Structures are given as C-alpha cells and as structure tokens.
mmCIF file of C-alpha atoms in Angstrom:
data_model
loop_
_atom_site.group_PDB
_atom_site.id
_atom_site.type_symbol
_atom_site.label_atom_id
_atom_site.label_comp_id
_atom_site.label_asym_id
_atom_site.label_seq_id
_atom_site.Cartn_x
_atom_site.Cartn_y
_atom_site.Cartn_z
ATOM 1 C CA LEU A 1 -86.514 -112.816 -58.636
ATOM 2 C CA PRO A 2 -83.585 -111.355 -60.787
ATOM 3 C CA HIS A 3 -84.569 -108.063 -59.760
ATOM 4 C CA PRO A 4 -83.647 -107.528 -55.881
ATOM 5 C CA GLU A 5 -84.524 -103.982 -56.736
ATOM 6 C CA ILE A 6 -88.477 -105.208 -56.634
ATOM 7 C CA ILE A 7 -87.431 -106.749 -52.736
ATOM 8 C CA GLU A 8 -86.494 -102.883 -52.218
ATOM 9 C CA ALA A 9 -89.625 -101.388 -52.398
ATOM 10 C CA SER A 10 -91.958 -103.457 -51.777
ATOM 11 C CA GLU A 11 -93.522 -102.626 -47.884
ATOM 12 C CA VAL A 12 -96.157 -104.649 -45.887
ATOM 13 C CA GLY A 13 -99.241 -104.529 -47.506
ATOM 14 C CA HIS A 14 -97.837 -104.363 -50.781
ATOM 15 C CA VAL A 15 -100.146 -106.224 -54.011
ATOM 16 C CA LEU A 16 -97.200 -108.012 -57.110
ATOM 17 C CA LEU A 17 -98.777 -109.281 -59.564
ATOM 18 C CA VAL A 18 -97.955 -112.000 -61.413
ATOM 19 C CA ASP A 19 -98.523 -113.247 -64.981
ATOM 20 C CA ASP A 20 -101.133 -110.116 -65.501
ATOM 21 C CA GLY A 21 -102.523 -110.610 -62.549
ATOM 22 C CA LYS A 22 -102.947 -114.308 -62.403
ATOM 23 C CA VAL A 23 -101.514 -114.810 -59.764
ATOM 24 C CA LYS A 24 -101.726 -111.793 -57.213
ATOM 25 C CA LEU A 25 -99.632 -112.002 -53.483
ATOM 26 C CA THR A 26 -100.402 -109.427 -50.136
ATOM 27 C CA VAL A 27 -97.166 -109.169 -49.017
ATOM 28 C CA ILE A 28 -96.850 -110.143 -44.965
ATOM 29 C CA ASP A 29 -93.335 -109.795 -44.114
ATOM 30 C CA LYS A 30 -90.546 -108.292 -45.391
ATOM 31 C CA GLY A 31 -86.645 -109.547 -45.014
ATOM 32 C CA GLU A 32 -82.698 -108.005 -45.997
ATOM 33 C CA LYS A 33 -83.638 -110.527 -49.460
ATOM 34 C CA HIS A 34 -87.190 -111.550 -49.492
ATOM 35 C CA LEU A 35 -90.251 -111.956 -49.246
ATOM 36 C CA ASP A 36 -92.868 -113.738 -47.196
ATOM 37 C CA CYS A 37 -96.306 -113.143 -49.613
ATOM 38 C CA ARG A 38 -99.468 -114.541 -48.727
ATOM 39 C CA VAL A 39 -101.680 -115.878 -52.328
ATOM 40 C CA ASP A 40 -104.829 -114.392 -52.233
ATOM 41 C CA VAL A 41 -105.161 -115.979 -56.334
ATOM 42 C CA PRO A 42 -103.480 -119.366 -56.804
ATOM 43 C CA GLY A 43 -102.501 -120.200 -60.170
ATOM 44 C CA LYS A 44 -99.614 -121.839 -61.431
ATOM 45 C CA ILE A 45 -96.710 -119.556 -61.997
ATOM 46 C CA SER A 46 -94.205 -120.811 -64.925
ATOM 47 C CA ASN A 47 -90.874 -119.054 -65.520
ATOM 48 C CA ARG A 48 -89.731 -116.111 -67.086
ATOM 49 C CA LYS A 49 -93.117 -114.836 -66.143
ATOM 50 C CA GLY A 50 -93.626 -111.314 -65.622
ATOM 51 C CA VAL A 51 -94.108 -109.046 -61.849
ATOM 52 C CA ASN A 52 -96.391 -106.136 -62.229
ATOM 53 C CA THR A 53 -95.604 -103.495 -58.479
ATOM 54 C CA PRO A 54 -98.096 -101.628 -58.806
ATOM 55 C CA ASP A 55 -97.650 -99.899 -55.056
ATOM 56 C CA SER A 56 -94.276 -99.775 -55.473
ATOM 57 C CA VAL A 57 -91.742 -97.054 -57.817
ATOM 58 C CA LEU A 58 -89.281 -99.155 -58.304
ATOM 59 C CA ASP A 59 -85.080 -97.867 -57.763
ATOM 60 C CA ILE A 60 -84.606 -98.945 -61.568
ATOM 61 C CA SER A 61 -83.825 -98.661 -64.775
ATOM 62 C CA PRO A 62 -86.583 -99.009 -67.397
ATOM 63 C CA LEU A 63 -83.915 -100.250 -69.513
ATOM 64 C CA THR A 64 -82.092 -103.652 -69.515
ATOM 65 C CA PRO A 65 -78.933 -104.258 -70.668
ATOM 66 C CA LYS A 66 -80.331 -105.426 -74.141
ATOM 67 C CA ASP A 67 -82.451 -102.028 -74.202
ATOM 68 C CA ARG A 68 -79.275 -100.153 -74.295
ATOM 69 C CA SER A 69 -77.813 -102.388 -77.211
ATOM 70 C CA ASP A 70 -80.866 -101.941 -79.184
ATOM 71 C CA LEU A 71 -80.940 -98.583 -78.643
ATOM 72 C CA GLU A 72 -77.495 -98.176 -79.936
ATOM 73 C CA TYR A 73 -78.018 -99.864 -82.977
ATOM 74 C CA MET A 74 -81.794 -98.832 -83.565
ATOM 75 C CA ILE A 75 -80.256 -94.818 -83.552
ATOM 76 C CA LYS A 76 -77.185 -96.580 -85.875
ATOM 77 C CA ILE A 77 -79.563 -97.217 -88.413
ATOM 78 C CA GLY A 78 -81.774 -94.277 -88.604
ATOM 79 C CA VAL A 79 -84.956 -95.893 -86.773
ATOM 80 C CA ASP A 80 -88.171 -92.380 -86.319
ATOM 81 C CA TRP A 81 -89.392 -93.928 -82.553
ATOM 82 C CA VAL A 82 -88.517 -95.380 -80.008
ATOM 83 C CA ALA A 83 -90.999 -96.560 -76.701
ATOM 84 C CA LEU A 84 -89.939 -97.025 -74.198
ATOM 85 C CA SER A 85 -91.724 -99.012 -71.899
ATOM 86 C CA PHE A 86 -92.835 -99.247 -68.299
ATOM 87 C CA VAL A 87 -92.074 -95.954 -67.738
ATOM 88 C CA GLN A 88 -92.282 -94.907 -63.937
ATOM 89 C CA GLN A 89 -90.932 -91.106 -64.202
ATOM 90 C CA PRO A 90 -89.957 -88.107 -65.589
ATOM 91 C CA GLY A 91 -87.074 -89.020 -64.714
ATOM 92 C CA ASP A 92 -86.918 -92.914 -67.554
ATOM 93 C CA ILE A 93 -87.105 -90.736 -70.310
ATOM 94 C CA GLU A 94 -84.620 -88.065 -69.304
ATOM 95 C CA GLU A 95 -82.760 -91.322 -69.298
ATOM 96 C CA ILE A 96 -83.496 -91.867 -72.977
ATOM 97 C CA HIS A 97 -82.915 -89.001 -74.411
ATOM 98 C CA SER A 98 -79.134 -89.119 -72.511
ATOM 99 C CA LEU A 99 -78.449 -92.026 -74.098
ATOM 100 C CA ILE A 100 -79.744 -91.299 -77.769
ATOM 101 C CA ASP A 101 -76.967 -87.653 -76.962
ATOM 102 C CA GLN A 102 -74.803 -89.816 -76.751
ATOM 103 C CA HIS A 103 -74.653 -92.365 -79.613
ATOM 104 C CA LEU A 104 -76.550 -90.311 -82.122
ATOM 105 C CA ALA A 105 -73.993 -89.146 -84.902
ATOM 106 C CA GLU A 106 -73.821 -85.125 -84.944
ATOM 107 C CA ASP A 107 -75.167 -84.834 -88.273
ATOM 108 C CA ALA A 108 -77.723 -87.256 -87.999
ATOM 109 C CA PHE A 109 -82.046 -86.700 -87.649
ATOM 110 C CA ARG A 110 -83.121 -87.344 -84.215
ATOM 111 C CA PRO A 111 -85.927 -89.813 -83.157
ATOM 112 C CA ALA A 112 -88.592 -89.865 -82.025
ATOM 113 C CA VAL A 113 -89.377 -90.977 -77.935
ATOM 114 C CA MET A 114 -93.111 -92.424 -77.667
ATOM 115 C CA ALA A 115 -93.423 -93.324 -72.995
ATOM 116 C CA LYS A 116 -95.721 -95.933 -73.027
ATOM 117 C CA ILE A 117 -98.042 -95.731 -70.826
ATOM 118 C CA GLU A 118 -98.538 -98.481 -68.102
ATOM 119 C CA LYS A 119 -97.725 -98.258 -64.176
ATOM 120 C CA PRO A 120 -99.953 -95.702 -62.394
ATOM 121 C CA SER A 121 -96.844 -93.414 -61.062
ATOM 122 C CA CYS A 122 -97.171 -91.860 -64.233
ATOM 123 C CA PHE A 123 -100.563 -90.371 -62.580
ATOM 124 C CA VAL A 124 -98.744 -88.978 -59.324
ATOM 125 C CA GLY A 125 -98.518 -85.806 -58.581
ATOM 126 C CA ASP A 126 -97.364 -84.068 -62.240
ATOM 127 C CA ASN A 127 -96.059 -86.861 -63.307
ATOM 128 C CA LEU A 128 -98.186 -86.947 -65.744
ATOM 129 C CA GLU A 129 -97.546 -83.679 -67.540
ATOM 130 C CA ARG A 130 -94.171 -83.014 -66.816
ATOM 131 C CA ILE A 131 -93.629 -86.934 -69.260
ATOM 132 C CA VAL A 132 -95.716 -86.022 -72.102
ATOM 133 C CA ASP A 133 -93.279 -82.228 -72.533
ATOM 134 C CA LEU A 134 -90.716 -84.490 -72.134
ATOM 135 C CA CYS A 135 -91.182 -86.668 -75.158
ATOM 136 C CA ASP A 136 -92.773 -85.935 -78.786
ATOM 137 C CA GLY A 137 -96.014 -89.111 -78.391
ATOM 138 C CA ILE A 138 -97.453 -90.990 -76.303
ATOM 139 C CA MET A 139 -99.270 -94.735 -75.468
ATOM 140 C CA VAL A 140 -101.735 -95.223 -73.985
ATOM 141 C CA ALA A 141 -100.834 -98.946 -73.300
ATOM 142 C CA ARG A 142 -104.186 -100.351 -71.575
ATOM 143 C CA GLY A 143 -102.662 -103.640 -71.085
ATOM 144 C CA ASP A 144 -100.234 -103.552 -68.224
ATOM 145 C CA LEU A 145 -102.455 -100.141 -67.227
ATOM 146 C CA GLY A 146 -105.371 -102.137 -66.342
ATOM 147 C CA VAL A 147 -103.190 -104.908 -64.831
ATOM 148 C CA GLU A 148 -101.789 -102.561 -62.549
ATOM 149 C CA CYS A 149 -104.897 -100.251 -61.925
ATOM 150 C CA ALA A 150 -108.163 -101.417 -60.777
ATOM 151 C CA PRO A 151 -110.420 -101.973 -64.338
ATOM 152 C CA GLU A 152 -112.895 -99.109 -63.931
ATOM 153 C CA ASP A 153 -110.332 -96.578 -63.644
ATOM 154 C CA VAL A 154 -108.518 -97.388 -66.988
ATOM 155 C CA PRO A 155 -111.734 -95.425 -68.938
ATOM 156 C CA LEU A 156 -110.619 -92.944 -67.005
ATOM 157 C CA LEU A 157 -106.742 -92.232 -66.686
ATOM 158 C CA GLN A 158 -106.608 -92.778 -70.729
ATOM 159 C CA LYS A 159 -109.431 -90.002 -71.709
ATOM 160 C CA GLN A 160 -106.272 -88.068 -68.843
ATOM 161 C CA ILE A 161 -103.452 -89.279 -71.107
ATOM 162 C CA ILE A 162 -105.255 -87.918 -74.493
ATOM 163 C CA ASP A 163 -106.817 -84.920 -73.450
ATOM 164 C CA THR A 164 -102.996 -83.693 -71.140
ATOM 165 C CA CYS A 165 -101.692 -84.676 -75.042
ATOM 166 C CA ARG A 166 -103.956 -82.989 -76.690
ATOM 167 C CA ARG A 167 -103.430 -79.751 -74.730
ATOM 168 C CA ALA A 168 -100.119 -80.395 -75.038
ATOM 169 C CA GLY A 169 -100.047 -80.860 -79.054
ATOM 170 C CA LYS A 170 -97.868 -84.332 -79.014
ATOM 171 C CA PRO A 171 -99.440 -87.662 -80.752
ATOM 172 C CA VAL A 172 -101.698 -90.283 -78.667
ATOM 173 C CA VAL A 173 -102.017 -94.397 -79.407
ATOM 174 C CA VAL A 174 -104.264 -95.806 -77.633
ATOM 175 C CA ALA A 175 -102.981 -99.069 -78.826
ATOM 176 C CA THR A 176 -104.132 -102.966 -76.284
ATOM 177 C CA GLN A 177 -106.631 -105.045 -76.962
ATOM 178 C CA MET A 178 -108.946 -103.572 -78.363
ATOM 179 C CA LEU A 179 -110.902 -106.084 -80.592
ATOM 180 C CA GLU A 180 -109.111 -109.114 -79.110
ATOM 181 C CA SER A 181 -111.727 -111.077 -79.568
ATOM 182 C CA MET A 182 -110.898 -110.879 -83.592
ATOM 183 C CA ILE A 183 -107.724 -113.827 -82.821
ATOM 184 C CA GLU A 184 -109.736 -116.448 -83.204
ATOM 185 C CA SER A 185 -113.299 -115.347 -84.301
ATOM 186 C CA PRO A 186 -113.796 -112.604 -87.687
ATOM 187 C CA THR A 187 -116.609 -110.126 -86.482
ATOM 188 C CA PRO A 188 -114.924 -108.379 -83.347
ATOM 189 C CA THR A 189 -117.990 -108.061 -80.056
ATOM 190 C CA ARG A 190 -120.423 -105.647 -79.894
ATOM 191 C CA ALA A 191 -119.165 -103.935 -76.937
ATOM 192 C CA GLU A 192 -115.391 -104.023 -78.477
ATOM 193 C CA ALA A 193 -116.147 -102.010 -81.460
ATOM 194 C CA SER A 194 -117.691 -99.382 -78.454
ATOM 195 C CA ASP A 195 -114.927 -99.413 -77.300
ATOM 196 C CA VAL A 196 -112.737 -98.967 -80.455
ATOM 197 C CA ALA A 197 -114.825 -95.485 -81.487
ATOM 198 C CA THR A 198 -114.668 -94.445 -77.490
ATOM 199 C CA ALA A 199 -110.818 -94.300 -78.026
ATOM 200 C CA ILE A 200 -111.316 -91.269 -81.199
ATOM 201 C CA TYR A 201 -114.670 -89.933 -80.073
ATOM 202 C CA ASP A 202 -111.610 -89.065 -77.265
ATOM 203 C CA GLY A 203 -109.648 -88.179 -79.890
ATOM 204 C CA ALA A 204 -106.723 -89.790 -79.640
ATOM 205 C CA ASP A 205 -104.233 -89.276 -82.694
ATOM 206 C CA ALA A 206 -104.050 -92.998 -83.640
ATOM 207 C CA ILE A 207 -105.572 -96.614 -82.403
ATOM 208 C CA MET A 208 -103.088 -99.638 -82.285
ATOM 209 C CA LEU A 209 -103.689 -103.666 -82.880
ATOM 210 C CA SER A 210 -101.705 -106.210 -81.577
ATOM 211 C CA ALA A 211 -101.661 -109.809 -81.567
ATOM 212 C CA GLU A 212 -105.068 -109.599 -83.367
ATOM 213 C CA SER A 213 -102.961 -108.233 -86.144
ATOM 214 C CA ALA A 214 -99.232 -110.085 -85.180
ATOM 215 C CA ALA A 215 -100.669 -113.620 -83.640
ATOM 216 C CA GLY A 216 -104.690 -114.057 -84.689
ATOM 217 C CA LYS A 217 -105.988 -115.991 -87.856
ATOM 218 C CA PHE A 218 -107.253 -112.752 -89.384
ATOM 219 C CA PRO A 219 -105.129 -109.795 -89.516
ATOM 220 C CA GLU A 220 -106.717 -108.021 -92.928
ATOM 221 C CA GLU A 221 -110.511 -108.915 -91.191
ATOM 222 C CA SER A 222 -108.972 -107.381 -88.201
ATOM 223 C CA VAL A 223 -107.358 -104.433 -89.826
ATOM 224 C CA ALA A 224 -110.086 -103.570 -91.827
ATOM 225 C CA MET A 225 -112.782 -103.898 -89.457
ATOM 226 C CA GLN A 226 -110.576 -100.948 -86.416
ATOM 227 C CA GLN A 227 -110.381 -99.344 -90.300
ATOM 228 C CA ARG A 228 -114.370 -99.564 -90.887
ATOM 229 C CA ILE A 229 -115.205 -98.133 -87.597
ATOM 230 C CA ILE A 230 -112.499 -95.620 -88.011
ATOM 231 C CA ASN A 231 -114.496 -94.431 -90.896
ATOM 232 C CA ARG A 232 -117.724 -94.043 -89.759
ATOM 233 C CA VAL A 233 -117.328 -92.134 -86.523
ATOM 234 C CA GLU A 234 -114.628 -89.487 -88.075
ATOM 235 C CA SER A 235 -118.646 -89.005 -90.584
ATOM 236 C CA ASP A 236 -120.956 -88.038 -86.947
ATOM 237 C CA PRO A 237 -121.530 -84.839 -86.942
ATOM 238 C CA HIS A 238 -121.409 -85.890 -82.809
ATOM 239 C CA TYR A 239 -117.464 -86.323 -83.828
ATOM 240 C CA HIS A 240 -116.142 -83.177 -84.473
ATOM 241 C CA LYS A 241 -118.412 -81.226 -81.202
ATOM 242 C CA TYR A 242 -116.898 -84.057 -79.128
ATOM 243 C CA LEU A 243 -113.338 -82.801 -79.758
ATOM 244 C CA ASP A 244 -113.502 -79.171 -79.662
ATOM 245 C CA GLN A 245 -115.425 -79.692 -76.477
ATOM 246 C CA LEU A 246 -111.478 -79.547 -75.031
ATOM 247 C CA SER A 247 -110.416 -76.204 -74.167
ATOM 248 C CA MET A 248 -107.123 -75.681 -75.510
ATOM 249 C CA SER A 249 -104.767 -72.808 -73.702
ATOM 250 C CA LYS A 250 -102.980 -70.941 -77.053
ATOM 251 C CA LYS A 251 -99.410 -69.020 -76.681
ATOM 252 C CA ASP A 252 -99.264 -65.190 -78.465
ATOM 253 C CA THR A 253 -97.329 -66.255 -80.811
ATOM 254 C CA ALA A 254 -97.587 -65.711 -84.531
ATOM 255 C CA THR A 255 -97.385 -69.719 -85.112
ATOM 256 C CA ASP A 256 -100.669 -70.301 -83.185
ATOM 257 C CA ALA A 257 -102.730 -67.082 -84.771
ATOM 258 C CA ILE A 258 -101.953 -67.993 -88.157
ATOM 259 C CA THR A 259 -103.389 -72.331 -87.209
ATOM 260 C CA THR A 260 -105.961 -70.624 -86.217
ATOM 261 C CA ALA A 261 -107.111 -68.872 -87.887
ATOM 262 C CA ALA A 262 -106.553 -71.783 -90.421
ATOM 263 C CA ARG A 263 -108.782 -74.116 -89.178
ATOM 264 C CA GLN A 264 -111.654 -70.895 -88.842
ATOM 265 C CA ILE A 265 -110.705 -69.993 -92.852
ATOM 266 C CA ALA A 266 -111.542 -73.344 -93.929
ATOM 267 C CA GLN A 267 -114.186 -73.972 -92.212
ATOM 268 C CA THR A 268 -115.989 -71.061 -93.163
ATOM 269 C CA VAL A 269 -114.921 -71.536 -97.051
ATOM 270 C CA LYS A 270 -115.723 -75.377 -96.417
ATOM 271 C CA ALA A 271 -111.802 -75.784 -97.996
ATOM 272 C CA LYS A 272 -110.557 -79.191 -98.721
ATOM 273 C CA ALA A 273 -107.241 -78.923 -96.728
ATOM 274 C CA ILE A 274 -104.633 -77.466 -95.370
ATOM 275 C CA VAL A 275 -101.435 -77.149 -96.163
ATOM 276 C CA CYS A 276 -98.432 -75.817 -94.073
ATOM 277 C CA PHE A 277 -94.731 -76.026 -94.178
ATOM 278 C CA THR A 278 -92.674 -77.316 -92.057
ATOM 279 C CA LEU A 279 -89.018 -77.927 -92.056
ATOM 280 C CA GLN A 280 -89.317 -80.148 -87.850
ATOM 281 C CA GLY A 281 -92.968 -80.819 -87.816
ATOM 282 C CA SER A 282 -93.955 -77.816 -85.381
ATOM 283 C CA THR A 283 -96.314 -75.930 -87.164
ATOM 284 C CA VAL A 284 -98.013 -79.216 -88.984
ATOM 285 C CA LEU A 285 -98.028 -80.961 -85.123
ATOM 286 C CA ARG A 286 -100.558 -77.281 -83.527
ATOM 287 C CA ALA A 287 -102.595 -77.182 -86.587
ATOM 288 C CA ALA A 288 -103.089 -80.916 -85.612
ATOM 289 C CA GLN A 289 -103.950 -79.348 -81.689
ATOM 290 C CA GLU A 290 -106.916 -77.937 -83.292
ATOM 291 C CA ARG A 291 -108.617 -80.991 -85.203
ATOM 292 C CA ALA A 292 -109.329 -79.124 -88.083
ATOM 293 C CA THR A 293 -112.481 -80.691 -89.927
ATOM 294 C CA VAL A 294 -110.408 -80.765 -93.013
ATOM 295 C CA PRO A 295 -106.884 -82.895 -93.476
ATOM 296 C CA VAL A 296 -103.109 -81.010 -92.864
ATOM 297 C CA LEU A 297 -100.627 -81.694 -96.037
ATOM 298 C CA GLY A 298 -97.372 -81.052 -94.540
ATOM 299 C CA ILE A 299 -94.526 -80.432 -96.880
ATOM 300 C CA THR A 300 -91.897 -81.074 -95.603
ATOM 301 C CA PRO A 301 -87.695 -81.025 -97.708
ATOM 302 C CA PHE A 302 -87.075 -83.741 -94.555
ATOM 303 C CA LYS A 303 -88.150 -87.954 -95.167
ATOM 304 C CA GLU A 304 -87.289 -87.977 -91.595
ATOM 305 C CA THR A 305 -90.076 -85.743 -90.625
ATOM 306 C CA ALA A 306 -92.647 -86.571 -92.965
ATOM 307 C CA ARG A 307 -91.772 -89.881 -92.097
ATOM 308 C CA GLN A 308 -92.727 -88.573 -87.911
ATOM 309 C CA LEU A 309 -95.641 -86.586 -88.500
ATOM 310 C CA VAL A 310 -97.330 -89.640 -89.907
ATOM 311 C CA MET A 311 -98.787 -90.748 -85.820
ATOM 312 C CA SER A 312 -100.464 -87.216 -85.921
ATOM 313 C CA TRP A 313 -103.962 -86.610 -86.743
ATOM 314 C CA GLY A 314 -105.708 -85.919 -89.949
ATOM 315 C CA VAL A 315 -101.529 -84.918 -91.244
ATOM 316 C CA TYR A 316 -100.330 -86.116 -94.733
ATOM 317 C CA PRO A 317 -97.257 -86.050 -95.323
ATOM 318 C CA ASP A 318 -95.415 -84.608 -98.300
ATOM 319 C CA LEU A 319 -91.995 -84.199 -99.454
ATOM 320 C CA PRO A 320 -91.098 -82.355 -101.931
ATOM 321 C CA ARG A 321 -87.343 -83.251 -104.372
ATOM 322 C CA SER A 322 -86.441 -79.316 -103.758
ATOM 323 C CA GLY A 323 -84.887 -78.600 -100.684
ATOM 324 C CA SER A 324 -86.317 -75.187 -100.088
ATOM 325 C CA PHE A 325 -90.820 -75.030 -100.723
ATOM 326 C CA GLY A 326 -90.728 -73.976 -103.889
ATOM 327 C CA PHE A 327 -90.359 -76.259 -107.143
ATOM 328 C CA SER A 328 -87.946 -76.506 -110.486
ATOM 329 C CA ALA A 329 -87.774 -79.197 -111.825
ATOM 330 C CA ASP A 330 -89.797 -81.175 -114.333
ATOM 331 C CA ASP A 331 -92.120 -83.185 -113.705
ATOM 332 C CA GLU A 332 -91.329 -86.952 -114.086
ATOM 333 C CA ASP A 333 -88.198 -86.287 -111.546
ATOM 334 C CA PHE A 334 -90.252 -83.945 -109.110
ATOM 335 C CA PHE A 335 -89.604 -86.053 -106.221
ATOM 336 C CA ASN A 336 -86.574 -87.691 -105.345
ATOM 337 C CA TYR A 337 -86.906 -89.055 -101.896
ATOM 338 C CA GLU A 338 -83.208 -89.617 -101.045
ATOM 339 C CA ASN A 339 -81.736 -86.815 -101.541
ATOM 340 C CA PRO A 340 -83.273 -83.387 -101.595
ATOM 341 C CA ALA A 341 -81.838 -80.848 -103.496
ATOM 342 C CA VAL A 342 -81.765 -77.550 -103.157
ATOM 343 C CA ASP A 343 -83.953 -74.856 -105.480
ATOM 344 C CA GLU A 344 -81.922 -71.712 -106.367
ATOM 345 C CA GLN A 345 -85.883 -69.686 -106.360
ATOM 346 C CA ALA A 346 -87.082 -70.602 -103.291
ATOM 347 C CA ASP A 347 -87.727 -67.051 -102.388
ATOM 348 C CA ASP A 348 -90.185 -66.581 -105.078
ATOM 349 C CA PHE A 349 -94.041 -66.933 -103.196
ATOM 350 C CA ASP A 350 -95.091 -68.522 -106.227
ATOM 351 C CA MET A 351 -93.280 -71.651 -106.264
ATOM 352 C CA VAL A 352 -94.214 -72.272 -102.983
ATOM 353 C CA LEU A 353 -98.080 -71.746 -103.487
ATOM 354 C CA LYS A 354 -97.898 -73.666 -106.604
ATOM 355 C CA ASN A 355 -95.947 -76.615 -104.377
ATOM 356 C CA ALA A 356 -98.940 -76.459 -102.554
ATOM 357 C CA CYS A 357 -101.111 -77.480 -104.899
ATOM 358 C CA ARG A 358 -99.427 -79.771 -107.186
ATOM 359 C CA ALA A 359 -98.547 -81.754 -103.496
ATOM 360 C CA ALA A 360 -102.590 -81.717 -103.176
ATOM 361 C CA LEU A 361 -103.718 -83.187 -106.379
ATOM 362 C CA ARG A 362 -101.421 -85.933 -105.864
ATOM 363 C CA LYS A 363 -102.422 -87.357 -102.268
ATOM 364 C CA GLY A 364 -106.043 -86.082 -103.503
ATOM 365 C CA LEU A 365 -107.264 -84.385 -101.410
ATOM 366 C CA VAL A 366 -108.630 -81.835 -104.013
ATOM 367 C CA SER A 367 -110.498 -83.501 -107.130
ATOM 368 C CA ASP A 368 -111.336 -79.575 -108.796
ATOM 369 C CA PRO A 369 -109.907 -76.831 -109.922
ATOM 370 C CA ASN A 370 -111.663 -74.458 -108.318
ATOM 371 C CA ASP A 371 -111.367 -76.622 -104.506
ATOM 372 C CA LEU A 372 -109.641 -74.436 -101.876
ATOM 373 C CA LEU A 373 -106.426 -74.968 -100.011
ATOM 374 C CA VAL A 374 -105.508 -72.311 -96.233
ATOM 375 C CA VAL A 375 -102.203 -72.389 -96.883
ATOM 376 C CA THR A 376 -99.427 -71.168 -94.291
ATOM 377 C CA ALA A 377 -95.410 -70.375 -94.022
ATOM 378 C CA GLY A 378 -93.143 -68.912 -92.352
ATOM 379 C CA ILE A 379 -90.670 -66.455 -94.310
ATOM 380 C CA PRO A 380 -87.745 -66.713 -94.552
ATOM 381 C CA PHE A 381 -88.216 -70.010 -95.099
ATOM 382 C CA GLY A 382 -85.320 -72.389 -93.210
ATOM 383 C CA THR A 383 -86.319 -70.737 -89.707
ATOM 384 C CA PRO A 384 -88.861 -73.205 -87.223
ATOM 385 C CA GLY A 385 -92.042 -72.817 -85.863
ATOM 386 C CA ALA A 386 -91.864 -69.102 -87.680
ATOM 387 C CA ALA A 387 -95.605 -69.344 -89.225
ATOM 388 C CA ASN A 388 -96.515 -66.197 -90.384
ATOM 389 C CA ILE A 389 -98.278 -66.132 -93.532
ATOM 390 C CA ILE A 390 -101.186 -67.086 -94.335
ATOM 391 C CA ARG A 391 -103.304 -67.957 -97.716
ATOM 392 C CA LEU A 392 -105.998 -68.802 -99.083
ATOM 393 C CA LEU A 393 -106.075 -70.065 -103.158
ATOM 394 C CA PRO A 394 -107.567 -72.406 -104.974
ATOM 395 C CA ALA A 395 -106.255 -75.616 -106.266
ATOM 396 C CA ALA A 396 -105.387 -74.086 -110.041
ATOM 397 C CA GLY A 397 -102.894 -72.146 -107.967
ATOM 398 C CA PRO A 398 -101.896 -69.065 -107.382
ATOM 399 C CA SER A 399 -103.164 -67.521 -110.511
ATOM 400 C CA CYS A 400 -105.660 -68.543 -110.828
ATOM 401 C CA TRP A 401 -109.913 -67.546 -109.994
ATOM 402 C CA ASP A 402 -112.874 -68.960 -110.282
ATOM 403 C CA GLY A 403 -111.793 -70.923 -113.167
ATOM 404 C CA VAL A 404 -109.681 -68.068 -114.966
ATOM 405 C CA CYS A 405 -105.701 -67.687 -114.845
ATOM 406 C CA ARG A 406 -103.408 -64.848 -115.646
ATOM 407 C CA VAL A 407 -101.747 -64.611 -117.617
ATOM 408 C CA GLU A 408 -98.082 -63.460 -116.503
ATOM 409 C CA ASP A 409 -96.186 -61.243 -119.308
ATOM 410 C CA VAL A 410 -92.628 -62.405 -120.458
#
C-alpha cells in the first residue's frame, strides 16, 4: 500500500475493500508496518486498484501533491467550481479553503467548493451539517458511498444529504450509476428510471451522468432519457407536494421575508417567473431554496456568479451588459459578457424593472405582454444579500397594465 496511514488507522476487525468491493478483507492482526487479513470475498487484485476503509478515518489529507498542483492551476485559469473527493470530516473542507486563499489573486473571483460525500465518517455526529455549512454545494457520490456503506443504507443517506442541503440552501447533486445499463443499452431498466425519478422527488438540484455519457455507447440517448424523466416528474402534481413536506427554517431578515413572499405571490397570481437581482448569488439561492412553482431568473453583473448559479434548482442566470442593474444601451450591443459597463442610471428603479422584463423575454420565460413577473431587489444596489423590495409587474414593463401603457411626460 502506498499509504501507511491505512495500516496505522486500521484495527483488528476492520474491513478493507479492494477494487470497489470486489475483494473483501478483514483485519485479524496488526504489526508496526503490516496487517494480517482474512480474505472473506476472494478475487484477483491488479495494480493501481483502490482500497476503501469503511471502518477507519484516515489521518491523511484528501488532497494528493498532484491535487494541490492541479488546484493551483485551476485557480489561476479561473474555474467556477472545485469538487473534493473522499471528504472524511469538516477539516478537509477547511484545508481546501485554506489552499484557495493561498493561491487566489486579490482581485480574482473565488471558485465555489463542492464536497463529494462518499465516506461513512461524514455521518458521524454533526459532521454532515458542518461539511454542508463549509461548502457551496454537495454531491451524493453513490458509487463509493455504496461500497463503504450497506446498499440498503444508501437511499436513506441520499435523502438525509438532500434534506440537509435544502435546509441550508445549498445546491445538491445526485450522481453515479443513474442509468448504468445505458452504457451498453439504448434504454434504461425500469428500476433505473425509478431511481432517477426518486432523486428528483427528493428535491435534488441536479442529477449527473457519469460513464453513461463519458464512455458509454449511447451518450446522447442517456442525456435525453434523463431529461425526459426530469420533465415527467416535474409535471407531476405530486412533485411540489413532496417538496413542500420539508419544513424550512427562516431567519428574521428582510431577505427571507421577501423571498418567501415572492414565492407566495407568484403562486397566487400565477406569475411566469420570479426575478432576483443579485451580486454574489445569495438572494437567488434563497429563492431557489423555496422551490417555487415557477422559474427563478437570477440577474447578476458578474459572469462568475451567473455560471455558479446554473447548479441551483430552477435558476436561469442572466448577465446584463451594465455593471449596475439598469440599462441604457442599444439593443444590438446590450449584452457584453466579458466587459460589463457601469451604467450612470443605476438609481432609476424603472430602468431596473425594464431590464427584468427584457431578460425574462430573452430567456423565453414570458410570451405575452400581460404575463406577470415577481421582482425582488435590494436598495441601495451593490449591497450583498440586501433584498428589501418586491414588485409585481407585467412583461410589457412597469408602466403597462392590462395592455395599457402610461405615457411619460417629456
């Protein structure tokens, strides 16, 4: 073994799993630099196969020297997300945050951190809650989680992870073996389709294919099938009933009050979308946490924030040209994704509302001038998380109601 930490952490009675559990060993004796094991499930072992230690917490960083070098390069080129595998405890997340702080330039945008949950130690005590608090997102990595935990426990752990993330307002991705048979077959098994649907009913923000699209014979069919299952589940009347069963704790803040009200208003008036103006995405994440019955349009002046928000449930990010949220540019050059300009009309709230209408139209969220939008924003602009305004307006603009538009005096 290249990691002596495995020998140090293992005790008599501990189980070692080789090559995703194809070979199972039980430790029967321990020396200073060796383990005597009983082979419970025999098999052939070849080079460079993984060893899982479900009973042990290894005193080892999840980041190898190569990982650290790769992380430094990724920060330099400006990736949006960094995912950390084999997280064992909250300290692993603190370590990667520390490394990001070391390499991040002063004026650079900070990448979001996602923890892949695949070790039993994540469920000891309050480890899961602390890991979720330290991360920007979580992945339910069911492949290795299913190796180190009993198969019958994985569905329960998946629900526990999703519920914890939803309560914290953090995006959660369910991955691995979603449509495994489609690596070789053009159609999934009925059990796989049900498994994908279950992840959606549970409230996952995203579901992810692995070998099906990366190395399988039917990558397009796999993606199309997963999308078909998503569309079918989200059109089921039971879907939102299941989502509403999880109680959300609300803070005594203006942002929580505004986002909660936006969801209720949108449902009451049958609005087409909720529009949130945001800088770093916190207001949009809070709106996504509500699991509204309509899409959430997140308008931000930062392309990095827009890209990170793609991961969240029901969110359609939009990047206006203006560095503020108002606009004064002509249609042909309204959007410049690389060089957002500062708009001198930032304090004109009508401009802000018009921008919301134009963004909703461009995203295809509205199709009729009388379609309604629920808009939330924070005054003064530029204050992160300060949602304190809510407006209801038709897609035609803030001056138009029931097809009649107010004519401004010149």
